[in-house]
Each structure stands twice: as C-alpha cells, then as structure tokens.
Tab-separated table of C-alpha atoms in Angstrom:
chain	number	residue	atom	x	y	z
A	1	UNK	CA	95.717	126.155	27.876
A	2	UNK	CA	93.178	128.114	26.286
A	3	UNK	CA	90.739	129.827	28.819
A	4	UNK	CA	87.738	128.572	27.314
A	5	UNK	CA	88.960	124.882	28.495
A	6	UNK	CA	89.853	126.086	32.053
A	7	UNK	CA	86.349	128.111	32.712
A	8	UNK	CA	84.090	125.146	30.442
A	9	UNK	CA	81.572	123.368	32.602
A	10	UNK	CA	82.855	121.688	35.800
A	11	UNK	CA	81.388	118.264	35.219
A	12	UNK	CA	79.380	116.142	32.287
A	13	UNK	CA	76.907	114.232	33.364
A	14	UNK	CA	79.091	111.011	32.348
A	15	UNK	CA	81.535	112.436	34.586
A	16	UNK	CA	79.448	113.140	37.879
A	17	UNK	CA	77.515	109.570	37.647
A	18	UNK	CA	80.408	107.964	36.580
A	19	UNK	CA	80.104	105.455	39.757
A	20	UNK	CA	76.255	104.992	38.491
A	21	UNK	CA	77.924	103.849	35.242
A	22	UNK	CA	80.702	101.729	36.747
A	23	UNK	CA	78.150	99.651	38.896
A	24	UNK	CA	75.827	99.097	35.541
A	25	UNK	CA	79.341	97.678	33.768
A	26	UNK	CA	79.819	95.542	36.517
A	27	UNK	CA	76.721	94.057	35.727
A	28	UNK	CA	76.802	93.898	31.706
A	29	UNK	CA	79.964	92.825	32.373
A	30	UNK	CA	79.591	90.102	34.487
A	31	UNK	CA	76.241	88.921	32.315
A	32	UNK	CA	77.933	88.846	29.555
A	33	UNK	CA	80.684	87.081	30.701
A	34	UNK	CA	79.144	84.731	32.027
A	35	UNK	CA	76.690	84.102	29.197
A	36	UNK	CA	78.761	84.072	26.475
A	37	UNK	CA	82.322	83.279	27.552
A	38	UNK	CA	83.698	82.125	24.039
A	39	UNK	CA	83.705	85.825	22.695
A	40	UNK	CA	85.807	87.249	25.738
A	41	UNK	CA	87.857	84.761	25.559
A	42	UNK	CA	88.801	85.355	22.095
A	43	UNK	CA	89.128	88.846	22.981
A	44	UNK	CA	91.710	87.941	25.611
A	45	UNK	CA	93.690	86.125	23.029
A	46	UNK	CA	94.290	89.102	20.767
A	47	UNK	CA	97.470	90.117	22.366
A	48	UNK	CA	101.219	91.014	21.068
A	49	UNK	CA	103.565	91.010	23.049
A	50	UNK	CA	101.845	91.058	25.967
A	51	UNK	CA	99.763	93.603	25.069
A	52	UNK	CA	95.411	93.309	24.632
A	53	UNK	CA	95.358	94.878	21.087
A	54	UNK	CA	91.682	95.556	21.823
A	55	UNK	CA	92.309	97.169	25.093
A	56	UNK	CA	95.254	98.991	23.944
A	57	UNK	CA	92.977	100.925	21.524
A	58	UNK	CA	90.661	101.127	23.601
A	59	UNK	CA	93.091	102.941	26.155
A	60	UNK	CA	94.451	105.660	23.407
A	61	UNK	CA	90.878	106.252	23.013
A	62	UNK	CA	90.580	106.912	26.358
A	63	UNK	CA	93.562	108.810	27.047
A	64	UNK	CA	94.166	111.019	24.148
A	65	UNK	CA	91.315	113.239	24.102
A	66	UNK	CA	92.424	113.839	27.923
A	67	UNK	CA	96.069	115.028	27.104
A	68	UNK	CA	94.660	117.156	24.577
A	69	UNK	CA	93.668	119.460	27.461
A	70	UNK	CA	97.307	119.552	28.641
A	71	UNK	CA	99.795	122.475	27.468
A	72	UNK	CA	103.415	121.593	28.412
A	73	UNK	CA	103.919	125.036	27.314
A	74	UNK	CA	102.684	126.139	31.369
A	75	UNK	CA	105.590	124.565	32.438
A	76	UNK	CA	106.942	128.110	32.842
A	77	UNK	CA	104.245	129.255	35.678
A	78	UNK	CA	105.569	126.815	38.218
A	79	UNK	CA	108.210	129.010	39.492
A	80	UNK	CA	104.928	131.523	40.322
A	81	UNK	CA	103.695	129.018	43.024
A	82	UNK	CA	106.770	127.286	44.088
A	83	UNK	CA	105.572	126.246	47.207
A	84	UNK	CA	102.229	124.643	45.818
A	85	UNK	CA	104.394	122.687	43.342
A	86	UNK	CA	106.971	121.226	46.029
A	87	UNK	CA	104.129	120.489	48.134
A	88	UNK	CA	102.235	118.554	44.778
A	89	UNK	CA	105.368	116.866	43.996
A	90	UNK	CA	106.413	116.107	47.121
A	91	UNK	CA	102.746	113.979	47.876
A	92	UNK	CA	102.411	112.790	44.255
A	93	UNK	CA	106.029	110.993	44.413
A	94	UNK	CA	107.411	110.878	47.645
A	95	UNK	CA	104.291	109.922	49.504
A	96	UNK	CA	101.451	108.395	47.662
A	97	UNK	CA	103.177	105.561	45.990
A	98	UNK	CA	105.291	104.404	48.839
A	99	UNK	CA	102.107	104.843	51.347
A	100	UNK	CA	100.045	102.870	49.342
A	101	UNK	CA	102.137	99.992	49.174
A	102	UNK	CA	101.847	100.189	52.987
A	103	UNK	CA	98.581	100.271	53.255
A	104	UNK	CA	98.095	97.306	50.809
A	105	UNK	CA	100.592	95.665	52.551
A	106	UNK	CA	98.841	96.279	56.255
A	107	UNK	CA	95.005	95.646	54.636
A	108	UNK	CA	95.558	92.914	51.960
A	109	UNK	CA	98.415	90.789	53.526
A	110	UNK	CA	97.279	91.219	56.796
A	111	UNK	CA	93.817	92.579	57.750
A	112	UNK	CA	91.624	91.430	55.180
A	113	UNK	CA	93.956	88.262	54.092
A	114	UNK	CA	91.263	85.569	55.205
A	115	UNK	CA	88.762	86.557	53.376
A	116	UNK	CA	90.593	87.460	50.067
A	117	UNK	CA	90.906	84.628	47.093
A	118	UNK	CA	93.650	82.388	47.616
A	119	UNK	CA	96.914	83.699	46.446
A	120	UNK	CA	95.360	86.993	44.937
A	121	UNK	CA	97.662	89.247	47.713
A	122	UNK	CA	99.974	89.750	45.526
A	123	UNK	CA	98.180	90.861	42.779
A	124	UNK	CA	95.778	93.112	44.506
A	125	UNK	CA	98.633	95.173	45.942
A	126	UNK	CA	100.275	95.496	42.392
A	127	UNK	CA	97.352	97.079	41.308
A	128	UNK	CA	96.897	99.471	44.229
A	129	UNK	CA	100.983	100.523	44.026
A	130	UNK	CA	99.701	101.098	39.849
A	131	UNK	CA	97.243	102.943	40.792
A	132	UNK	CA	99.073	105.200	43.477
A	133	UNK	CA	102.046	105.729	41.102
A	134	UNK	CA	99.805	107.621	38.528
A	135	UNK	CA	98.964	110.931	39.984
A	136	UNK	CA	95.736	112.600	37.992
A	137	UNK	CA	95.209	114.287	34.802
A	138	UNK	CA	92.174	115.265	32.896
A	139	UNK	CA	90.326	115.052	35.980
A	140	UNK	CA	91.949	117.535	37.836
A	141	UNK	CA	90.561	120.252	36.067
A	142	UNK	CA	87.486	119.585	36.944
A	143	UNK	CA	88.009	119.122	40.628
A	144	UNK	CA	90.096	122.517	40.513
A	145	UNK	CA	87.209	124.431	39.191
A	146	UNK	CA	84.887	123.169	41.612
A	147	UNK	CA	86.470	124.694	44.102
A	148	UNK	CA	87.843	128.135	41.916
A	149	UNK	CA	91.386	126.783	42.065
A	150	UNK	CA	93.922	128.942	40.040
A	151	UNK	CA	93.639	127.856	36.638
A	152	UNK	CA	97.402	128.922	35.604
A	153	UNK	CA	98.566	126.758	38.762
A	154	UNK	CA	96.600	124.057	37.791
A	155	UNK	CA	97.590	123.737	34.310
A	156	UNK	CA	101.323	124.205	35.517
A	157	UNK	CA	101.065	121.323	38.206
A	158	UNK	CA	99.107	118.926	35.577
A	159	UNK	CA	102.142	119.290	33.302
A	160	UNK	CA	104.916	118.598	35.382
A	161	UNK	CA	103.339	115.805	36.942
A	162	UNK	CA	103.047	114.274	33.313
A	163	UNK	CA	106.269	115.216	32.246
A	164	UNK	CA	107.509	113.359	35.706
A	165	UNK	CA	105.647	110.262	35.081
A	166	UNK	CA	106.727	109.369	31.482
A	167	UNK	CA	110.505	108.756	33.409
A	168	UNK	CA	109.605	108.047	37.254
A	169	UNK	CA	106.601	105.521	36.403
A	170	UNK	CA	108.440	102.952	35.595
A	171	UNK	CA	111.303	102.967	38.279
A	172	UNK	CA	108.781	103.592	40.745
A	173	UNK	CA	106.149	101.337	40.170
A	174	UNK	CA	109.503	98.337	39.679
A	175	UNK	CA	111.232	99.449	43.153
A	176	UNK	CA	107.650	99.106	44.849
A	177	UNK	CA	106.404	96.083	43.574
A	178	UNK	CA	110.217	94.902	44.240
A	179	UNK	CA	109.902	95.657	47.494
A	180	UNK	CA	106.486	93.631	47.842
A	181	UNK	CA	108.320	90.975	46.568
A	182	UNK	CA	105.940	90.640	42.899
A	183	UNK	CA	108.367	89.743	39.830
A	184	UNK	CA	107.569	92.219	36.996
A	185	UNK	CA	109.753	91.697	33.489
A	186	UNK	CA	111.405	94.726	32.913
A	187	UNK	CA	110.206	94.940	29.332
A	188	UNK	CA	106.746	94.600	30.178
A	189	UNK	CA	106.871	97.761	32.544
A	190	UNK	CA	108.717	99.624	29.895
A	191	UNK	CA	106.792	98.991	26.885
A	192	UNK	CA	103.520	99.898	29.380
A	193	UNK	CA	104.879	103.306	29.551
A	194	UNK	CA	105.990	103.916	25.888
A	195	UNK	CA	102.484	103.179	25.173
A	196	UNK	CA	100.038	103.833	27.712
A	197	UNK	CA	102.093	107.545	28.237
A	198	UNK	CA	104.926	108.394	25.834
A	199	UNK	CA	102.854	107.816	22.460
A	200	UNK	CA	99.796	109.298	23.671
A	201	UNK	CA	101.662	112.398	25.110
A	202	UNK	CA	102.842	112.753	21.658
A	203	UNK	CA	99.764	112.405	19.785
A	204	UNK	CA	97.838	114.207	21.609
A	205	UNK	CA	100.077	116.993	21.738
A	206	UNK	CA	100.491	116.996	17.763
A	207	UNK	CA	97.044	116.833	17.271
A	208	UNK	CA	96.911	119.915	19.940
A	209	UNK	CA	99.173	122.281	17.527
A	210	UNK	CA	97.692	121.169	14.346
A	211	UNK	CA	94.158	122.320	16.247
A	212	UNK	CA	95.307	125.531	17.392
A	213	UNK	CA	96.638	126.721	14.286
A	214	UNK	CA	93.237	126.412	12.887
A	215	UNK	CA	91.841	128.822	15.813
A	216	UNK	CA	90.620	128.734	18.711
A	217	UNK	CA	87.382	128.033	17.695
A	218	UNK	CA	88.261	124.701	16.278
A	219	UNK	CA	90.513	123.785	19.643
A	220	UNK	CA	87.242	124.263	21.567
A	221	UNK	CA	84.874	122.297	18.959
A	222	UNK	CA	86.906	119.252	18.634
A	223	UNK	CA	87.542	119.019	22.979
A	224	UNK	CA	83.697	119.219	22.898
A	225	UNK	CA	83.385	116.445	20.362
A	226	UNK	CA	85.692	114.248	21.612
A	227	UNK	CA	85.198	114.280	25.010
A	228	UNK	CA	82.373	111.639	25.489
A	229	UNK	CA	85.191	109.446	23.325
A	230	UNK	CA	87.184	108.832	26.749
A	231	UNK	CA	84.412	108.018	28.990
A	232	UNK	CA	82.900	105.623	26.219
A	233	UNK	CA	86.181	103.796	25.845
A	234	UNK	CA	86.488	103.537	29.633
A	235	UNK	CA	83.192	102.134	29.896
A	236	UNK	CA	84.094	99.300	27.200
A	237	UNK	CA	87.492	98.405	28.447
A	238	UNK	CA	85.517	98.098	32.126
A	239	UNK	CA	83.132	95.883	30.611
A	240	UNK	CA	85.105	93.625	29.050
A	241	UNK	CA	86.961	93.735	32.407
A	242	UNK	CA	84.273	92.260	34.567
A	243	UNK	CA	83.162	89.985	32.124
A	244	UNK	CA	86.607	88.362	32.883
A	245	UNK	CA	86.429	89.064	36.609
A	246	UNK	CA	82.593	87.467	36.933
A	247	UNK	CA	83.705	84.497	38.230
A	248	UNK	CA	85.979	86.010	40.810
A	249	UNK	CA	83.352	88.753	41.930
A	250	UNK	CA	80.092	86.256	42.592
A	251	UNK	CA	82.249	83.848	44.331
A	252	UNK	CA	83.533	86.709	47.108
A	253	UNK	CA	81.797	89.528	46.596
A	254	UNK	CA	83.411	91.479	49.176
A	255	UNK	CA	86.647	91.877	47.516
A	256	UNK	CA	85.108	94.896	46.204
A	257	UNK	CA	84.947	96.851	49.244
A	258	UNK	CA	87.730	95.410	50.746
A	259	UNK	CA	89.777	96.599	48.084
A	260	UNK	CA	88.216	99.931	48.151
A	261	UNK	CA	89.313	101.129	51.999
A	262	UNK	CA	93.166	101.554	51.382
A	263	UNK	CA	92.083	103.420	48.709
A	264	UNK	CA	89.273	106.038	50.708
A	265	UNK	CA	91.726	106.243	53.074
A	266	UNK	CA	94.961	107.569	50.807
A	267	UNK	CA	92.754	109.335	49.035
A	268	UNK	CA	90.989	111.124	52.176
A	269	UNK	CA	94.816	111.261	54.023
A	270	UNK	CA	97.109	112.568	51.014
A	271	UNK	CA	94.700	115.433	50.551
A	272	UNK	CA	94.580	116.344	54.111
A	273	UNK	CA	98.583	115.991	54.197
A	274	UNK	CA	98.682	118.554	50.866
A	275	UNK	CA	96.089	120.976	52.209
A	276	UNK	CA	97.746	121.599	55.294
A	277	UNK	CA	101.272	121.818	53.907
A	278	UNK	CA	99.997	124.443	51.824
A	279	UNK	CA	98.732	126.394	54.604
A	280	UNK	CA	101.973	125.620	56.701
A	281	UNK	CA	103.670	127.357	53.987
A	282	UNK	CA	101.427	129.931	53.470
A	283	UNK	CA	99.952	129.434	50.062
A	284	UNK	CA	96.541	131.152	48.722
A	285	UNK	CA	93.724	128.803	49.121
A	286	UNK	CA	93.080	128.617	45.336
A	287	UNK	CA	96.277	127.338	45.138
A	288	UNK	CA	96.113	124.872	48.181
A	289	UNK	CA	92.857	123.207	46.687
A	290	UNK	CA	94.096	121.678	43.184
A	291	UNK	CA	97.717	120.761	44.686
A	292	UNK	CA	95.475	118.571	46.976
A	293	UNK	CA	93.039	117.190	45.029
A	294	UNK	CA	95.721	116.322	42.469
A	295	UNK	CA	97.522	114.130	45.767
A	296	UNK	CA	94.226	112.323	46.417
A	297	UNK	CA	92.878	111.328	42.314
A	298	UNK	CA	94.648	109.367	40.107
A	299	UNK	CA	95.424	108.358	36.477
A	300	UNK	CA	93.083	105.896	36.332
A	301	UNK	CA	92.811	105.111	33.089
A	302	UNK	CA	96.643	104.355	32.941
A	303	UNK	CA	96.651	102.154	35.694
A	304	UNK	CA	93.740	99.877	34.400
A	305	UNK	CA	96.210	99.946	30.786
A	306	UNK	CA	99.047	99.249	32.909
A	307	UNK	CA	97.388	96.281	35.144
A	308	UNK	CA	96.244	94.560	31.999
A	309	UNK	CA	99.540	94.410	30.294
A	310	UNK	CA	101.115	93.540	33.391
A	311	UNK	CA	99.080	90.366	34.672
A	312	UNK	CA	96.163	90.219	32.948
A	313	UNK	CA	92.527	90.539	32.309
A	314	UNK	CA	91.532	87.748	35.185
A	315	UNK	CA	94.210	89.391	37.770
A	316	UNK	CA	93.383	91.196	40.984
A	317	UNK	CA	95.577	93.550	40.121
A	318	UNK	CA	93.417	94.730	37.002
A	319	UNK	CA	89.857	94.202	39.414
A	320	UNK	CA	92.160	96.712	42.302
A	321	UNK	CA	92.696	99.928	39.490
A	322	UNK	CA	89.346	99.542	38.434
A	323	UNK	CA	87.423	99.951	41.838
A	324	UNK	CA	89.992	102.894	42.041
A	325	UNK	CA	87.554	103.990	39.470
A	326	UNK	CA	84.886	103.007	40.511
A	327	UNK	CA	85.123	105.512	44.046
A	328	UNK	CA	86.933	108.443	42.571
A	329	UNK	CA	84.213	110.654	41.702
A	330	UNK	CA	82.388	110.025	44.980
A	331	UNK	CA	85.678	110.237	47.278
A	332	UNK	CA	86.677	113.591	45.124
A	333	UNK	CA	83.372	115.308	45.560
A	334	UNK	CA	83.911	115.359	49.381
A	335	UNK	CA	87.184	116.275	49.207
A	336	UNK	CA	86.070	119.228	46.860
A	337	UNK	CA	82.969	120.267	49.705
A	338	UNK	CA	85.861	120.045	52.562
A	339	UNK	CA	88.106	122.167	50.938
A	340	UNK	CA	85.273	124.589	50.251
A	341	UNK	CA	83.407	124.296	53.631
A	342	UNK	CA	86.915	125.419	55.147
A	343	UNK	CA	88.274	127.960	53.470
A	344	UNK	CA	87.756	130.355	55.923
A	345	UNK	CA	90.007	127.632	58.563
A	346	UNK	CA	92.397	127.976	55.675
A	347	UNK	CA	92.641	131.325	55.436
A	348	UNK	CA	93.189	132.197	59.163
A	349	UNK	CA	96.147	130.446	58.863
A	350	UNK	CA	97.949	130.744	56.405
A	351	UNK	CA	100.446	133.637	56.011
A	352	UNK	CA	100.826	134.802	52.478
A	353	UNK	CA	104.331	133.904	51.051
C-alpha cells in the first residue's frame, strides 16, 4: 500500500460521528417508513434471486472504495511478524465466530429471551454469528494509526484476513448457524459471498492497478474522492433498513441495547485475549495494537449485505449487524485509548522475539 494511504488522516469526520449519524438514520428511517410505506415496500420487492438489487448496489458502493486500500501484494510481510499473525488469525477464526454464537446463545435464548419479539431468537443470533464471522477491513487502518501500529503489519494482516474470508465465510458462518439450529439454503450463503466479497475483491483490485499505473498521484486523488462514497451508501442502505424495522423498534425499543451487550462484550474480550497473547509471545507493541483491534471490529458492511440476502429487510438478523454498526466507532475508540494508556504495562512484559 502506498505510504501516503497508511500515514493519511486517522479519521473523517463521517467516520468519528458515525454513531451520531446512525442514530439520525434510525430516525429518517423509521419516519419515513412509517409515513410512506408504499415506496419501501416496492423497494423490498426489487429482488433476484434473493438478492435486494437496490441494496446490492448500494453495498458495492460501500465496499469497493474500501478494498481499494487493500494490497494483496503485502501478503509477503507476514512471515516478518509471525507471531502477530497467528495470534490475529487465531482470534479472527478460531475464537470470535464460535464465541459469539455463545454469547448469543447465553443472552438472546436465555437472558434477555422474555423481553425479545416473539420468535425473533433465531434471527437475532444469525445476525450476531454474521457479524462475528467478518473480521474488519477498511477500518482497521484507521484504528492502527491511532495508536502508531506498524503500517507494513497492518496491511499484511488486513490481506490475509480477506484472502481467508472469501473461502472460510461461508463454511463458517453455515457450521454456526447449523449448530444454532437456523436453516440457511446453501445457495443463498454462496451467492452472498461471490457478491458481497469475491466480485468486489476483484473490482476493486482492477481498478487499484489501472490507478497506480497512472501514478501515485492519481491512487491518492481518487481514495480521497471516493471515500465519502462508502459512508454515503452505508447511510442509505441503513435508512432504508429502519424504515423496514420501524414497526419492530417502537413496539420494543429495547431490542436495541439488548442486542448491543454480546456485542461490547466480544468486542471489549477478543481484544483483551489478542493484546495479551501478543505480549505472552513477546511481540512489539505496535504490532500487538492492530492484531487486536482487528479481533474486536468487524466487516460491517458485509454482514448488513449478508443479513439482507439471507432473511430479509424486516429480520432481526439484519436489525443485529446493523447495531454492530451502530457501537463500533464508540467501542473501538476505547479500545484504541487502552491500548495507548498501557503501553508502558505492555512493554514491561513482553520479551522481544
């Protein structure tokens, strides 16, 4: 990645008030649904093959300009920082998915199951597992120079963990939601992925060499210009998200934060677990700060793609990804002053490897 991208400003202001803008789409949304209910519902219609053709644009939108920022080509530095990458890998697929489904399965089944919709369980777990099996992208670059994480490592661990999704996704997010007992077709899941992460990958990454040969210069421009794209489409596709989920959301408001503490608390345990395995092993804290941030954020913007197709606009599991969004930025920021407020902790012990 060019160094201009890994040393350009930490956050946008779209980016750092993204919760701000999250709360005002619940409201448009919900308005507008509510007010004028024949639109959305044509909107809903507009599907092939399971798939929202609206949303699905709105999702390449979204997720292109993102994986424009990733260069597969890094792939080589993860043999520099071994240890950083197990530990990464090792939360981000071993861990986070499987942990989540238990903590759905303890909070929404169990704890919070009275006052939860009736027969929304099932559906609100989905989208949690979704969520969990997507481990971060664009994001993580941010997060990593917040806290002057090694920009090399960084880049590395952002493109394995994509190159690891497009074929462990699927399998993952099937053998999980198996588990939980929730029937997903096959073909569904798979044509999710091909779209949602295999074209885009591609895309993005063609459009990436036909920038580059043109200079650097004209890599940097068109990042700059495109980057309020994503947020914008995000913003939209939440939008017309609420205005299905109005209904849902005024009758029990509360599924909102009850759907939002197994996701504080994976976010605030998987970084804790990836910081101090770092320092067990001895890795620099530069290092130890991006492989944990990337274990506590997610791929949001494919899980809210992937929830839709799945079950739908009016599911829980499409309302669960999207108040996944709606606390990242806030959960992440503490995570990133931890991190930094400890270094020092970090650094007395860990022995350099």
């Amino acid at each position: 990645m060019p160094a201009s991208v890994l040393a350009a400003a930490p956050m946008s202001v779209f980016e750092r008030y993204l919760t701000v803008w999250v709360f005002l789409c619940i409201v448009v949304g919900i308005v507008l649904g509510q007010t004028f209910p024949v639109p959305f519902e044509a909107i809903g219609r507009m599907e092939v093959a399971r798939v929202n053709l609206p949303v699905g644009l709105l999702i390449w939108v979204m997720i292109i300009p993102m994986l424009l920022k990733v260069d597969f080509g890094a792939l080589h530095q993860v043999k520099s920082h071994w240890r950083g990458i197990g530990v990464t890998l090792f939360v981000n697929w071993a861990v986070k998915p499987f942990s989540m489904a238990l903590l759905g399965w303890i909070f929404i089944r169990h704890v919070f199951a009275n006052y939860l919709p009736v027969g929304q369980a099932d559906s609100y777990i989905a989208g949690l597992i979704l969520l969990a099996a997507a481990p971060c992208t664009a994001m993580v670059f941010v997060w990593s120079r917040l806290t002057g994480g090694h920009p090399l490592f960084t880049l590395s661990q952002v493109a394995l963990n994509d190159t690891i999704m497009v074929f462990a996704f699927a399998p993952i997010v099937a053998l999980l939601l198996g588990l939980s007992s929730i029937t997903v077709p096959w073909d569904t899941l798979i044509t999710s992925v091909v779209l949602y992460i295999v074209i885009p990958v591609l895309l993005a990454q063609g459009w990436r060499k036909m920038l580059l040969k043109q200079g650097q210069a004209a890599f940097d421009t068109a990042l700059a210009r495109i980057g309020p794209w994503s947020i914008a489409a995000l913003l939209a596709t939440l939008v017309l998200l609420f205005a299905f989920q109005g209904k849902a959301i005024l009758q029990q408001p509360l599924v909102i934060a009850i759907l939002a503490v197994p996701i504080l608390i994976q976010v605030f345990c998987n970084a804790a677990l990836a910081y101090w395995l770092n320092r067990r092993l001895g890795e620099s804290h530069n290092v130890a700060c991006p492989s944990a941030l990337i274990g506590a954020s997610n791929f949001f913007e494919l899980a809210v793609a992937a929830a839709i197709s799945l079950f739908g606009f009016e599911s829980g599991a499409a309302l669960a990804t999207v108040v996944g969004v709606l606390i990242e930025v806030p959960a992440m920021l503490i995570v990133v002053r931890i991190v930094n407020s400890t270094k020092d902790w970090y650094e007395s012990g860990a022995q350099p490897g």
